[in-house]
Structure formats: structure tokens, C-alpha cells
Amino acid sequence: MQHRPSSAFNSPFWTTNSGAPIWNNNSSLTVGPRGPILLEDYHLVEKLANFDRERIPERVVHARGASAKGFFEVTHDISQLTCADFLRAPGVQTPVIVRFSTVIHERGSPETLRDPRGFAVKFYTREGNFDLVGNNFPVFFIRDGMKFPDMVHALKPNPKSHIQENWRILDFFSHHPESLHMFTFLFDDLGVPQDYRHMEGSGVNTYTLINKAGKAHYVKFHWKPTCGVKCLLEEEAIKVGGSNHSHATQDLYDSIAAGNYPEWKLFIQTIDPDHEQRFDFDPLDVTKTWPEDILPLQPVGRLVLNKNIDNFFAENEQLAFCPAIVVPGIYYSDDKLLQTRVFSYSDTQRHRLGPNYLQLPANAPKCAHHNNHHEGFMNFMHRDEEINYFPSRYDPSRHAERFPIPPALCTGKREKCIIEKENNFKQPGERYWSWAPDRQERFINRWVDALSDPRVTHEIRGIWITYWSQADKSLGQKLASRLNVRPSI
């Protein structure tokens, strides 16, 4: 560790990466005072090569983000539901790092754009890391990961003009009525949070909690900010974004620096898999919420962010999350989108950061860890052992104590199909109807504006009005009237 690279001023003079002293960091090596420049100027080549590679590939989604560190503290006993060590008892604290982000827009985009927000928490537990990767909305656009690349392509800028356009979005999602519920969040006031401190978070996907006896429960995770939820309406967003493209990042950083630590309460909802048939929707469908009147929120703990990151690149750009990273006592479910994310996230991180991305300090576990993965690009794990295979009588490493995973049996034939209980329109209609009239009016105006895009065809416009009519008849009628289109259910 004493030879670990450091940016500290521990040398009285400039050096190359290999430590060779540099006597002139201002001029290239040339033939005479005019040039040309010599290829043998190793210092110049190294300096330019490092500069050229300062930027790693931008995330395809969640490119624009801000991070902070803190702790998670258990406040309520849920040991009857899970054997997860970091949830073992009230009072237990676990260090965390959290990354907030906008989903679709690019790394330099304003933080006032209408867009879902990422809410990803990495728990550094005694039994390895747990990545709870979610958004500020509890639902998602699609329920099957097969459609994820298409969805992102539709939401991203036009590949020809590099302009994000409503007609592309409305065309794609007109084929997916399950997206209506997500749009009741995105086109609602919640679509532009005031900042990261004043927004909720959700695990979105359905996970599974397993207790010591092996009993499994489906679970959804919810973060509730103690300072409340606040949003920016259109005029406010224009005003804020016009003066500061990084207002949410700055608010997070300044609040922590001033000792005004952001805090969220963690709640869960659980379902016994033996009882899931009583619902009129599939509990593993990420386009649905679980009704809180039937499945109340259970308090678990609190998340406090009390330390700013030390370096933006190391602890934000190189910070990597993956829903596959779980700990004993927490497991996946058959949620189709989660099953896809289990592969996709780790795959994209290996492309973006390299196969050894989990060795980077922000991503590495804080507990003792050992395996026989070695070598490969950018590997800086110190190894001096001779045994790199398993099992071996020369290596005392052994299997860990067995822990339970969901006991469900898998049966069925190979097939590509949709879920049985789609029920695409009930929850979006209930959500719209729960709003005050002025909030409904703002939602309608945003849809009228989107559907008025000149490249939205009469057919697509009619489909959307039909969808919204099935969610709420009055909503469909208002949209049809303002757009001069007749709905046909």
C-alpha cells in the first residue's frame, strides 16, 4: 500500500507516469526551434495519450449524475423477513454511496429537463455489497427487457438529427399501452423534481426477501425524503435551468457541505408468493404499483448522506451499479425486467470500465473477499499466492456457510409470451383521478403539446386518445376535444 499511486504532492518535481523526472513541461521536443516535433518525445506522447483517454465512454442511460456518501441505519426489526446481515437489528449502520441521475439525457444536459431520475444506493455490507438500483418513480415504461434497447432508442435523440422528438416517443409507446402508468408520473408535476433531495426513490423491480428458515416474500423498496417532495413547474424549470445547468448537483453538494444532510426513510411492501393470485395484476409486473391500502408500507431504516465525494471522476463516473449484486437474505424474483437487468448492467460496466471494474475503490467491497479471478485489463489486485484454482489442499479457502435462496420450482415449456394479467389501464386512471383539478389540467396540457407534434400521425394521435379514454373516460374526452380527434375504443 505504501507504493499505491497518489496525486499527492509527494515529489519535488514533475515526473512521467513511470517516475522519470521532467525538466521541461512547457515545450515539445523539436528539430530546431521551428520543428517538426519528434516522435521520440515520450513525455509529449504520454501526456497527450493520457489526456485523450481522460473520458471513459458515457453511460448509455443515466449519464448525467451526482453522488454522495453516508450511512444506512436500521430503525425497525425485519429479521423475521430476511437473514440479510446488514438488516439484522435496529441500530446497525452500513456505509453507503448514492448516485442520483437523469436517465435519458446526456452528461452535459441541464438537470431541469423532464426525465425520470435514477436513485441508486450501494451498501458496503459485512457480507459484500448490495446495489439497490432504482428510479424516482415506482413503475417503468415496459415490463420485458427485450424492449429495453428499443425503448431507449425511441427516447434518445433522432439518430439522423440528434434531436429528441415527441413523434418518435409516441410512435414507439403507442405499441405498448402498459407504458400509460409510467407516463402518469413522467407527464405529471413529478416529471421535474426540484432537486435530488426533494424526490422519492424506488427499487422499481420486485426482489425477494428470504429469512433463516428459507421462507420467501416478494418485496418492493421505497425511499421517502424527510424534507418532502417538491417539483419544478415549467416556468420555474426554465428559470432555474437558464441560470444553472447543474442546479441539482450543486444543491446536493452545498447542502451536505453546510451540514444540512439529506435523509430518506426506507419502507418496504411485501407479498407472500402463495397469495399473489388474489390481485388483478401480476405483482412482478414493473408497470404496476402495489396498493398501499392492502399492502401497507413497513418502515425499515433511514439513509443519511453526510459526506461529499472526494473526486467526481473516481466516485461518480467510475461508480458502477448492478442489480445482480445482492447479499444473502435478498434475492431476485421472476420479474422479467429484473432478470434482464441482472445481465445487462454488469455487461455494460465491463464494456464501459473494463472487466476489473469491481476492483475500483468506489465499487470494491469493504469486507474481506477472495476468489481466483485474476489478470485481464486494468487489473491492480495485489496477488502473491501460488494457488489460483479450487479446490486445493494447499489453500485454506473454503465454501461459505450455505444460505437460503427462494425455493420455488420452475416448470413450463420454452415460449415467448406476455404476462397473463396485463390490466394496463386501471392504475393509470386511478392515479389521474386522484389529482386535484389544476394538476389534471397541467397533465392534459403536456399531452396536448406532445400529441400536437406535426409528425404525430392522425392514427397515432387516435391510439393515444383511445388509451387514455380507457384509463379515464373524461381524460380521453378532454384530449379528443382539444386535439379535434374522435376516440374509438
Short mmCIF file of C-alpha atoms in Angstrom, two decimals:
data_model
loop_
_atom_site.label_atom_id
_atom_site.label_comp_id
_atom_site.label_asym_id
_atom_site.label_seq_id
_atom_site.Cartn_x
_atom_site.Cartn_y
_atom_site.Cartn_z
CA MET A 1 0.00 0.00 0.00
CA GLN A 2 2.94 2.37 0.56
CA HIS A 3 3.55 2.35 -3.21
CA ARG A 4 -0.09 2.93 -4.17
CA PRO A 5 -0.30 5.68 -6.83
CA SER A 6 -1.27 9.04 -5.38
CA SER A 7 -1.89 12.51 -6.73
CA ALA A 8 -0.47 14.00 -3.53
CA PHE A 9 2.49 16.38 -3.90
CA ASN A 10 4.99 13.76 -2.75
CA SER A 11 7.62 14.65 -5.38
CA PRO A 12 9.50 17.97 -5.56
CA PHE A 13 9.40 17.93 -9.37
CA TRP A 14 7.27 16.78 -12.31
CA THR A 15 7.70 13.17 -13.47
CA THR A 16 6.36 10.85 -16.14
CA ASN A 17 3.95 8.10 -15.13
CA SER A 18 6.96 5.85 -14.65
CA GLY A 19 8.56 8.36 -12.27
CA ALA A 20 11.21 9.78 -14.60
CA PRO A 21 11.93 13.45 -13.86
CA ILE A 22 10.64 16.07 -16.34
CA TRP A 23 12.86 19.14 -16.73
CA ASN A 24 10.58 20.96 -19.21
CA ASN A 25 6.79 20.60 -19.07
CA ASN A 26 6.19 23.53 -21.43
CA SER A 27 7.86 22.69 -24.74
CA SER A 28 7.79 19.80 -27.21
CA LEU A 29 11.00 18.16 -28.44
CA THR A 30 11.56 19.50 -31.96
CA VAL A 31 14.20 19.63 -34.65
CA GLY A 32 15.33 23.19 -34.11
CA PRO A 33 13.10 25.94 -32.72
CA ARG A 34 10.51 25.61 -35.54
CA GLY A 35 10.04 21.85 -35.65
CA PRO A 36 8.97 19.33 -36.73
CA ILE A 37 8.14 17.51 -33.48
CA LEU A 38 9.98 14.25 -32.82
CA LEU A 39 8.07 11.04 -32.14
CA GLU A 40 10.73 10.18 -29.58
CA ASP A 41 9.36 12.86 -27.24
CA TYR A 42 7.95 10.21 -24.90
CA HIS A 43 6.78 12.79 -22.39
CA LEU A 44 4.67 14.58 -25.02
CA VAL A 45 3.18 11.33 -26.30
CA GLU A 46 2.37 10.13 -22.79
CA LYS A 47 0.81 13.48 -21.85
CA LEU A 48 -1.40 13.58 -24.94
CA ALA A 49 -2.29 9.89 -24.72
CA ASN A 50 -3.46 10.27 -21.13
CA PHE A 51 -5.41 13.41 -21.99
CA ASP A 52 -7.08 11.68 -24.95
CA ARG A 53 -8.30 8.96 -22.61
CA GLU A 54 -9.50 11.12 -19.72
CA ARG A 55 -13.10 10.42 -20.62
CA ILE A 56 -14.44 6.92 -20.34
CA PRO A 57 -17.45 6.01 -22.53
CA GLU A 58 -20.54 7.86 -21.41
CA ARG A 59 -23.26 5.76 -19.87
CA VAL A 60 -25.94 4.92 -22.44
CA VAL A 61 -28.54 5.91 -19.83
CA HIS A 62 -28.05 7.74 -16.52
CA ALA A 63 -25.09 9.65 -17.99
CA ARG A 64 -25.78 12.84 -16.01
CA GLY A 65 -25.36 12.16 -12.32
CA ALA A 66 -24.18 13.29 -8.89
CA SER A 67 -23.04 11.20 -5.94
CA ALA A 68 -22.68 11.48 -2.18
CA LYS A 69 -21.68 9.21 0.70
CA GLY A 70 -23.22 8.45 4.05
CA PHE A 71 -24.76 5.62 6.03
CA PHE A 72 -27.88 3.49 6.30
CA GLU A 73 -29.21 2.74 9.77
CA VAL A 74 -31.78 0.08 10.61
CA THR A 75 -34.61 1.52 12.70
CA HIS A 76 -37.12 -1.37 12.67
CA ASP A 77 -36.65 -5.10 13.08
CA ILE A 78 -37.46 -7.10 9.95
CA SER A 79 -35.30 -10.12 10.80
CA GLN A 80 -38.43 -12.27 10.55
CA LEU A 81 -38.44 -11.47 6.80
CA THR A 82 -34.75 -11.62 5.89
CA CYS A 83 -31.45 -13.03 7.10
CA ALA A 84 -29.54 -10.16 5.43
CA ASP A 85 -26.76 -9.28 7.87
CA PHE A 86 -26.96 -5.50 7.40
CA LEU A 87 -30.66 -5.65 8.35
CA ARG A 88 -30.10 -7.89 11.38
CA ALA A 89 -31.22 -5.47 14.12
CA PRO A 90 -32.17 -1.85 14.82
CA GLY A 91 -29.16 0.40 15.28
CA VAL A 92 -26.94 -1.40 12.76
CA GLN A 93 -25.24 1.08 10.42
CA THR A 94 -23.81 0.37 6.98
CA PRO A 95 -21.72 2.79 4.88
CA VAL A 96 -23.27 3.71 1.52
CA ILE A 97 -22.63 5.71 -1.61
CA VAL A 98 -25.60 7.02 -3.59
CA ARG A 99 -25.78 8.22 -7.18
CA PHE A 100 -28.65 10.35 -8.47
CA SER A 101 -29.05 10.88 -12.19
CA THR A 102 -31.21 11.85 -15.11
CA VAL A 103 -31.99 8.85 -17.29
CA ILE A 104 -32.16 9.74 -20.96
CA HIS A 105 -30.25 12.96 -21.46
CA GLU A 106 -26.53 13.36 -22.00
CA ARG A 107 -23.78 14.02 -19.47
CA GLY A 108 -23.76 17.79 -20.01
CA SER A 109 -27.53 18.26 -20.18
CA PRO A 110 -29.50 20.55 -17.84
CA GLU A 111 -30.90 18.93 -14.71
CA THR A 112 -34.24 20.65 -15.26
CA LEU A 113 -35.37 18.51 -18.20
CA ARG A 114 -38.44 16.30 -17.92
CA ASP A 115 -36.97 12.88 -17.37
CA PRO A 116 -37.03 10.04 -14.83
CA ARG A 117 -34.31 10.28 -12.18
CA GLY A 118 -32.06 7.46 -11.11
CA PHE A 119 -31.73 6.68 -7.41
CA ALA A 120 -29.00 4.05 -6.90
CA VAL A 121 -27.67 3.02 -3.49
CA LYS A 122 -24.58 0.88 -2.91
CA PHE A 123 -24.48 -0.68 0.58
CA TYR A 124 -20.98 -1.74 1.69
CA THR A 125 -22.11 -4.56 3.99
CA ARG A 126 -20.09 -7.08 6.01
CA GLU A 127 -21.21 -9.79 3.57
CA GLY A 128 -20.37 -7.91 0.39
CA ASN A 129 -22.02 -5.09 -1.50
CA PHE A 130 -25.74 -4.73 -2.16
CA ASP A 131 -26.73 -2.48 -5.07
CA LEU A 132 -30.31 -1.21 -4.88
CA VAL A 133 -30.64 0.36 -8.32
CA GLY A 134 -33.86 2.29 -8.85
CA ASN A 135 -35.60 5.45 -10.00
CA ASN A 136 -37.70 8.21 -8.51
CA PHE A 137 -40.84 6.60 -9.98
CA PRO A 138 -42.17 3.26 -8.67
CA VAL A 139 -43.08 1.92 -12.15
CA PHE A 140 -41.42 1.63 -15.55
CA PHE A 141 -42.32 2.03 -19.24
CA ILE A 142 -42.03 -1.64 -20.22
CA ARG A 143 -42.24 -4.97 -18.46
CA ASP A 144 -39.93 -7.09 -20.61
CA GLY A 145 -36.23 -6.32 -21.05
CA MET A 146 -36.44 -7.45 -24.68
CA LYS A 147 -37.86 -3.99 -25.40
CA PHE A 148 -35.27 -2.02 -23.43
CA PRO A 149 -32.92 -1.15 -26.32
CA ASP A 150 -35.88 -0.11 -28.50
CA MET A 151 -37.32 1.99 -25.68
CA VAL A 152 -34.04 3.82 -25.10
CA HIS A 153 -33.58 4.38 -28.84
CA ALA A 154 -37.05 5.93 -29.06
CA LEU A 155 -36.45 8.21 -26.06
CA LYS A 156 -32.97 9.22 -27.20
CA PRO A 157 -32.35 11.85 -29.91
CA ASN A 158 -33.13 11.09 -33.54
CA PRO A 159 -30.01 9.33 -34.93
CA LYS A 160 -30.20 11.49 -38.06
CA SER A 161 -30.66 14.94 -36.50
CA HIS A 162 -29.61 14.21 -32.89
CA ILE A 163 -32.78 15.95 -31.66
CA GLN A 164 -35.14 14.35 -29.15
CA GLU A 165 -38.57 14.34 -30.77
CA ASN A 166 -42.04 13.57 -29.42
CA TRP A 167 -43.24 11.79 -32.54
CA ARG A 168 -40.63 9.06 -32.12
CA ILE A 169 -41.55 8.53 -28.46
CA LEU A 170 -45.29 8.50 -29.13
CA ASP A 171 -44.88 6.17 -32.10
CA PHE A 172 -42.96 3.56 -30.11
CA PHE A 173 -45.07 3.64 -26.97
CA SER A 174 -48.33 3.57 -28.98
CA HIS A 175 -47.46 -0.12 -29.37
CA HIS A 176 -47.10 -0.54 -25.60
CA PRO A 177 -50.19 0.51 -23.62
CA GLU A 178 -48.52 -0.77 -20.44
CA SER A 179 -46.47 2.47 -20.58
CA LEU A 180 -49.50 4.61 -19.61
CA HIS A 181 -48.84 4.22 -15.89
CA MET A 182 -45.26 5.46 -16.24
CA PHE A 183 -46.49 8.43 -18.26
CA THR A 184 -48.81 9.43 -15.42
CA PHE A 185 -45.59 10.01 -13.46
CA LEU A 186 -43.39 11.45 -16.21
CA PHE A 187 -46.00 13.93 -17.54
CA ASP A 188 -47.12 14.77 -14.01
CA ASP A 189 -45.54 17.57 -11.96
CA LEU A 190 -43.18 14.88 -10.59
CA GLY A 191 -41.51 14.75 -14.02
CA VAL A 192 -39.16 17.58 -13.00
CA PRO A 193 -38.03 17.27 -9.34
CA GLN A 194 -36.90 20.46 -7.64
CA ASP A 195 -33.60 18.74 -6.85
CA TYR A 196 -32.32 15.36 -5.74
CA ARG A 197 -33.01 15.97 -2.04
CA HIS A 198 -36.73 16.51 -2.62
CA MET A 199 -37.61 13.38 -4.55
CA GLU A 200 -38.66 9.85 -3.68
CA GLY A 201 -36.82 6.72 -4.71
CA SER A 202 -37.99 3.25 -5.59
CA GLY A 203 -36.34 -0.08 -6.27
CA VAL A 204 -38.93 -0.43 -9.09
CA ASN A 205 -38.32 -4.15 -9.54
CA THR A 206 -39.68 -6.88 -7.30
CA TYR A 207 -36.99 -8.60 -5.26
CA THR A 208 -37.29 -11.47 -2.78
CA LEU A 209 -36.53 -11.45 0.94
CA ILE A 210 -35.58 -14.81 2.49
CA ASN A 211 -35.38 -15.48 6.22
CA LYS A 212 -33.21 -18.03 8.03
CA ALA A 213 -35.91 -20.68 7.72
CA GLY A 214 -35.95 -20.25 3.95
CA LYS A 215 -39.37 -18.56 3.77
CA ALA A 216 -39.53 -16.13 0.86
CA HIS A 217 -41.55 -12.93 0.39
CA TYR A 218 -41.71 -10.67 -2.62
CA VAL A 219 -40.56 -7.16 -1.71
CA LYS A 220 -40.57 -3.65 -3.13
CA PHE A 221 -38.29 -0.94 -1.72
CA HIS A 222 -39.34 2.71 -1.30
CA TRP A 223 -37.30 5.77 -0.25
CA LYS A 224 -39.23 8.72 1.23
CA PRO A 225 -37.38 12.06 1.73
CA THR A 226 -37.79 13.56 5.20
CA CYS A 227 -37.81 17.07 3.70
CA GLY A 228 -40.78 16.26 1.46
CA VAL A 229 -41.32 16.03 -2.28
CA LYS A 230 -41.01 19.22 -4.33
CA CYS A 231 -41.15 19.76 -8.08
CA LEU A 232 -40.48 22.45 -10.66
CA LEU A 233 -43.31 23.54 -12.94
CA GLU A 234 -42.46 24.60 -16.48
CA GLU A 235 -41.83 28.28 -15.78
CA GLU A 236 -39.73 27.50 -12.70
CA ALA A 237 -37.69 24.88 -14.58
CA ILE A 238 -36.91 27.35 -17.37
CA LYS A 239 -35.82 29.97 -14.86
CA VAL A 240 -33.65 27.60 -12.84
CA GLY A 241 -32.16 25.80 -15.83
CA GLY A 242 -31.42 29.04 -17.63
CA SER A 243 -29.05 30.16 -14.90
CA ASN A 244 -27.54 26.84 -13.76
CA HIS A 245 -27.41 23.57 -15.72
CA SER A 246 -26.17 21.77 -12.59
CA HIS A 247 -28.59 23.13 -10.02
CA ALA A 248 -29.44 19.70 -8.50
CA THR A 249 -25.80 18.64 -8.29
CA GLN A 250 -24.90 21.95 -6.66
CA ASP A 251 -27.83 21.77 -4.24
CA LEU A 252 -26.75 18.29 -3.12
CA TYR A 253 -23.12 19.30 -2.70
CA ASP A 254 -23.83 22.61 -0.96
CA SER A 255 -26.41 21.11 1.40
CA ILE A 256 -24.01 18.44 2.62
CA ALA A 257 -21.15 20.94 2.90
CA ALA A 258 -23.38 23.16 5.06
CA GLY A 259 -24.32 20.27 7.37
CA ASN A 260 -27.89 20.09 6.07
CA TYR A 261 -27.68 16.36 5.46
CA PRO A 262 -30.32 14.85 3.13
CA GLU A 263 -32.22 11.98 4.66
CA TRP A 264 -34.66 9.37 3.42
CA LYS A 265 -36.70 6.75 5.23
CA LEU A 266 -36.70 3.24 3.75
CA PHE A 267 -40.01 1.40 3.58
CA ILE A 268 -40.89 -1.98 2.12
CA GLN A 269 -44.01 -3.70 0.87
CA THR A 270 -44.14 -7.49 0.95
CA ILE A 271 -46.29 -10.20 -0.60
CA ASP A 272 -46.35 -13.87 0.28
CA PRO A 273 -45.87 -15.62 -3.10
CA ASP A 274 -48.50 -18.14 -2.05
CA HIS A 275 -51.11 -15.34 -2.04
CA GLU A 276 -50.24 -13.40 -5.20
CA GLN A 277 -53.21 -14.75 -7.18
CA ARG A 278 -55.64 -12.53 -5.24
CA PHE A 279 -54.54 -9.43 -7.17
CA ASP A 280 -55.98 -8.31 -10.51
CA PHE A 281 -52.46 -7.69 -11.80
CA ASP A 282 -49.18 -9.58 -11.78
CA PRO A 283 -47.10 -8.44 -8.75
CA LEU A 284 -43.93 -9.00 -10.80
CA ASP A 285 -45.09 -6.55 -13.50
CA VAL A 286 -42.98 -3.38 -13.14
CA THR A 287 -45.68 -1.26 -14.79
CA LYS A 288 -47.81 -1.71 -11.67
CA THR A 289 -47.71 -0.40 -8.13
CA TRP A 290 -48.80 -2.44 -5.13
CA PRO A 291 -51.82 -0.85 -3.41
CA GLU A 292 -50.73 0.60 -0.08
CA ASP A 293 -54.19 0.17 1.48
CA ILE A 294 -53.83 -3.60 1.06
CA LEU A 295 -50.03 -3.84 1.34
CA PRO A 296 -49.01 -1.06 3.73
CA LEU A 297 -45.55 0.46 3.81
CA GLN A 298 -43.40 -1.08 6.55
CA PRO A 299 -40.59 1.10 7.96
CA VAL A 300 -37.08 -0.36 7.83
CA GLY A 301 -34.43 2.32 8.32
CA ARG A 302 -33.02 5.67 7.36
CA LEU A 303 -30.47 6.81 4.79
CA VAL A 304 -28.32 9.85 5.64
CA LEU A 305 -25.88 11.47 3.20
CA ASN A 306 -23.32 13.32 5.30
CA LYS A 307 -20.19 13.41 3.14
CA ASN A 308 -19.50 14.74 -0.31
CA ILE A 309 -17.45 12.62 -2.67
CA ASP A 310 -13.72 13.34 -2.80
CA ASN A 311 -13.36 13.13 -6.57
CA PHE A 312 -16.11 13.35 -9.19
CA PHE A 313 -14.48 11.01 -11.69
CA ALA A 314 -13.47 8.32 -9.19
CA GLU A 315 -16.73 8.27 -7.22
CA ASN A 316 -19.32 9.29 -9.80
CA GLU A 317 -18.13 8.47 -13.31
CA GLN A 318 -16.35 5.27 -12.28
CA LEU A 319 -19.07 4.36 -9.79
CA ALA A 320 -20.89 1.31 -11.17
CA PHE A 321 -24.11 -0.36 -10.08
CA CYS A 322 -25.71 -3.68 -10.96
CA PRO A 323 -28.99 -5.19 -9.70
CA ALA A 324 -27.29 -8.60 -9.76
CA ILE A 325 -25.16 -7.60 -6.77
CA VAL A 326 -27.16 -8.83 -3.79
CA VAL A 327 -26.34 -10.30 -0.39
CA PRO A 328 -27.57 -13.43 1.43
CA GLY A 329 -31.17 -12.80 2.51
CA ILE A 330 -32.03 -10.75 -0.61
CA TYR A 331 -32.55 -12.37 -3.99
CA TYR A 332 -34.13 -11.77 -7.38
CA SER A 333 -37.66 -12.61 -8.45
CA ASP A 334 -39.01 -13.74 -11.83
CA ASP A 335 -39.69 -10.09 -12.68
CA LYS A 336 -38.86 -10.13 -16.40
CA LEU A 337 -37.23 -6.72 -16.40
CA LEU A 338 -35.10 -7.54 -13.35
CA GLN A 339 -33.96 -10.80 -14.93
CA THR A 340 -32.69 -8.81 -17.91
CA ARG A 341 -31.02 -6.14 -15.79
CA VAL A 342 -29.12 -8.82 -13.85
CA PHE A 343 -27.13 -9.48 -17.03
CA SER A 344 -27.25 -6.13 -18.78
CA TYR A 345 -25.86 -3.89 -16.05
CA SER A 346 -22.74 -5.92 -15.34
CA ASP A 347 -22.19 -6.35 -19.08
CA THR A 348 -22.33 -2.61 -19.74
CA GLN A 349 -19.99 -1.85 -16.84
CA ARG A 350 -17.43 -4.31 -18.17
CA HIS A 351 -17.61 -2.53 -21.52
CA ARG A 352 -17.52 0.96 -20.02
CA LEU A 353 -14.91 0.45 -17.29
CA GLY A 354 -13.28 -2.88 -18.09
CA PRO A 355 -13.53 -6.45 -16.78
CA ASN A 356 -12.00 -5.49 -13.44
CA TYR A 357 -14.34 -2.58 -12.68
CA LEU A 358 -15.19 -4.09 -9.29
CA GLN A 359 -11.60 -3.51 -8.18
CA LEU A 360 -12.05 0.26 -8.43
CA PRO A 361 -12.26 1.71 -4.91
CA ALA A 362 -15.81 3.04 -5.29
CA ASN A 363 -17.07 -0.36 -6.45
CA ALA A 364 -14.92 -2.72 -4.39
CA PRO A 365 -16.41 -4.37 -1.28
CA LYS A 366 -15.16 -3.11 2.07
CA CYS A 367 -15.22 -6.59 3.59
CA ALA A 368 -12.62 -9.33 3.08
CA HIS A 369 -13.04 -11.01 -0.30
CA HIS A 370 -11.23 -13.73 -2.22
CA ASN A 371 -11.58 -15.64 -5.49
CA ASN A 372 -9.46 -16.89 -8.36
CA HIS A 373 -10.38 -14.22 -10.90
CA HIS A 374 -7.15 -12.60 -11.97
CA GLU A 375 -5.27 -10.78 -14.72
CA GLY A 376 -7.13 -9.06 -17.56
CA PHE A 377 -7.24 -5.38 -18.49
CA MET A 378 -6.51 -2.85 -15.75
CA ASN A 379 -6.08 -5.42 -13.01
CA PHE A 380 -4.38 -3.89 -9.97
CA MET A 381 -5.22 -6.54 -7.38
CA HIS A 382 -2.05 -7.48 -5.50
CA ARG A 383 -1.51 -11.24 -5.64
CA ASP A 384 1.42 -13.30 -4.45
CA GLU A 385 -0.23 -16.68 -3.94
CA GLU A 386 0.69 -19.73 -5.99
CA ILE A 387 -2.72 -21.38 -5.90
CA ASN A 388 -5.25 -19.96 -8.38
CA TYR A 389 -7.56 -22.94 -8.65
CA PHE A 390 -10.19 -24.59 -6.44
CA PRO A 391 -10.22 -26.90 -4.60
CA SER A 392 -6.69 -27.26 -3.29
CA ARG A 393 -5.14 -28.85 -0.22
CA TYR A 394 -2.61 -26.01 -0.16
CA ASP A 395 -5.25 -23.26 0.04
CA PRO A 396 -7.34 -22.97 3.22
CA SER A 397 -10.13 -21.08 1.41
CA ARG A 398 -13.40 -22.98 1.56
CA HIS A 399 -17.04 -22.61 0.70
CA ALA A 400 -19.05 -20.14 2.77
CA GLU A 401 -21.84 -21.32 5.00
CA ARG A 402 -24.89 -22.17 2.93
CA PHE A 403 -27.63 -19.55 2.89
CA PRO A 404 -31.21 -19.90 1.60
CA ILE A 405 -32.45 -18.81 -1.82
CA PRO A 406 -36.10 -18.83 -2.98
CA PRO A 407 -37.35 -22.42 -3.02
CA ALA A 408 -39.80 -22.07 -5.92
CA LEU A 409 -39.81 -24.82 -8.54
CA CYS A 410 -39.51 -23.81 -12.19
CA THR A 411 -41.82 -25.62 -14.61
CA GLY A 412 -43.17 -24.85 -18.05
CA LYS A 413 -42.34 -25.03 -21.73
CA ARG A 414 -39.98 -22.75 -23.61
CA GLU A 415 -42.01 -19.88 -25.06
CA LYS A 416 -42.01 -16.15 -25.74
CA CYS A 417 -45.19 -14.63 -24.39
CA ILE A 418 -46.69 -11.71 -22.49
CA ILE A 419 -47.90 -11.96 -18.92
CA GLU A 420 -51.47 -13.11 -18.39
CA LYS A 421 -52.88 -10.24 -16.30
CA GLU A 422 -51.86 -7.07 -18.18
CA ASN A 423 -54.57 -4.73 -16.80
CA ASN A 424 -52.90 -1.74 -18.46
CA PHE A 425 -55.47 0.99 -17.83
CA LYS A 426 -56.86 0.69 -14.28
CA GLN A 427 -53.94 2.09 -12.27
CA PRO A 428 -53.18 5.00 -14.66
CA GLY A 429 -56.86 6.03 -14.47
CA GLU A 430 -56.94 5.79 -10.67
CA ARG A 431 -53.80 7.89 -10.41
CA TYR A 432 -55.13 10.60 -12.72
CA TRP A 433 -58.43 10.71 -10.85
CA SER A 434 -56.65 11.16 -7.51
CA TRP A 435 -55.20 14.53 -8.55
CA ALA A 436 -56.60 17.99 -7.90
CA PRO A 437 -58.17 19.68 -10.95
CA ASP A 438 -55.23 22.04 -11.54
CA ARG A 439 -52.80 19.10 -11.55
CA GLN A 440 -55.02 17.24 -14.01
CA GLU A 441 -55.08 20.33 -16.23
CA ARG A 442 -51.30 20.56 -16.32
CA PHE A 443 -51.10 16.87 -17.23
CA ILE A 444 -53.59 17.35 -20.05
CA ASN A 445 -51.72 20.38 -21.39
CA ARG A 446 -48.46 18.41 -21.55
CA TRP A 447 -50.15 15.65 -23.51
CA VAL A 448 -51.84 18.07 -25.87
CA ASP A 449 -48.45 19.64 -26.51
CA ALA A 450 -46.80 16.26 -27.16
CA LEU A 451 -49.61 14.99 -29.39
CA SER A 452 -49.57 18.25 -31.36
CA ASP A 453 -46.15 17.43 -32.79
CA PRO A 454 -46.67 17.86 -36.56
CA ARG A 455 -45.08 14.48 -37.28
CA VAL A 456 -47.50 12.61 -34.99
CA THR A 457 -49.92 11.00 -37.42
CA HIS A 458 -53.69 11.01 -37.06
CA GLU A 459 -53.52 7.27 -36.40
CA ILE A 460 -51.01 7.59 -33.53
CA ARG A 461 -52.91 10.52 -32.04
CA GLY A 462 -56.11 8.47 -32.13
CA ILE A 463 -54.44 5.48 -30.47
CA TRP A 464 -53.23 7.60 -27.55
CA ILE A 465 -56.64 9.20 -27.06
CA THR A 466 -58.17 5.72 -27.09
CA TYR A 467 -55.67 4.55 -24.48
CA TRP A 468 -56.33 7.50 -22.19
CA SER A 469 -60.08 7.06 -22.66
CA GLN A 470 -59.77 3.51 -21.36
CA ALA A 471 -57.83 4.80 -18.36
CA ASP A 472 -60.33 7.60 -17.66
CA LYS A 473 -63.21 8.47 -19.98
CA SER A 474 -63.21 12.18 -19.11
CA LEU A 475 -59.46 12.43 -19.74
CA GLY A 476 -59.85 10.91 -23.19
CA GLN A 477 -62.73 13.21 -24.00
CA LYS A 478 -60.78 16.32 -23.00
CA LEU A 479 -57.78 15.29 -25.09
CA ALA A 480 -60.01 14.47 -28.07
CA SER A 481 -61.82 17.79 -27.81
CA ARG A 482 -58.65 19.88 -27.69
CA LEU A 483 -57.00 17.93 -30.47
CA ASN A 484 -60.17 17.64 -32.56
CA VAL A 485 -59.91 13.84 -32.72
CA ARG A 486 -62.66 11.29 -32.13
CA PRO A 487 -61.66 8.43 -29.79
CA SER A 488 -62.64 4.94 -30.88
CA ILE A 489 -62.37 2.40 -28.08
#
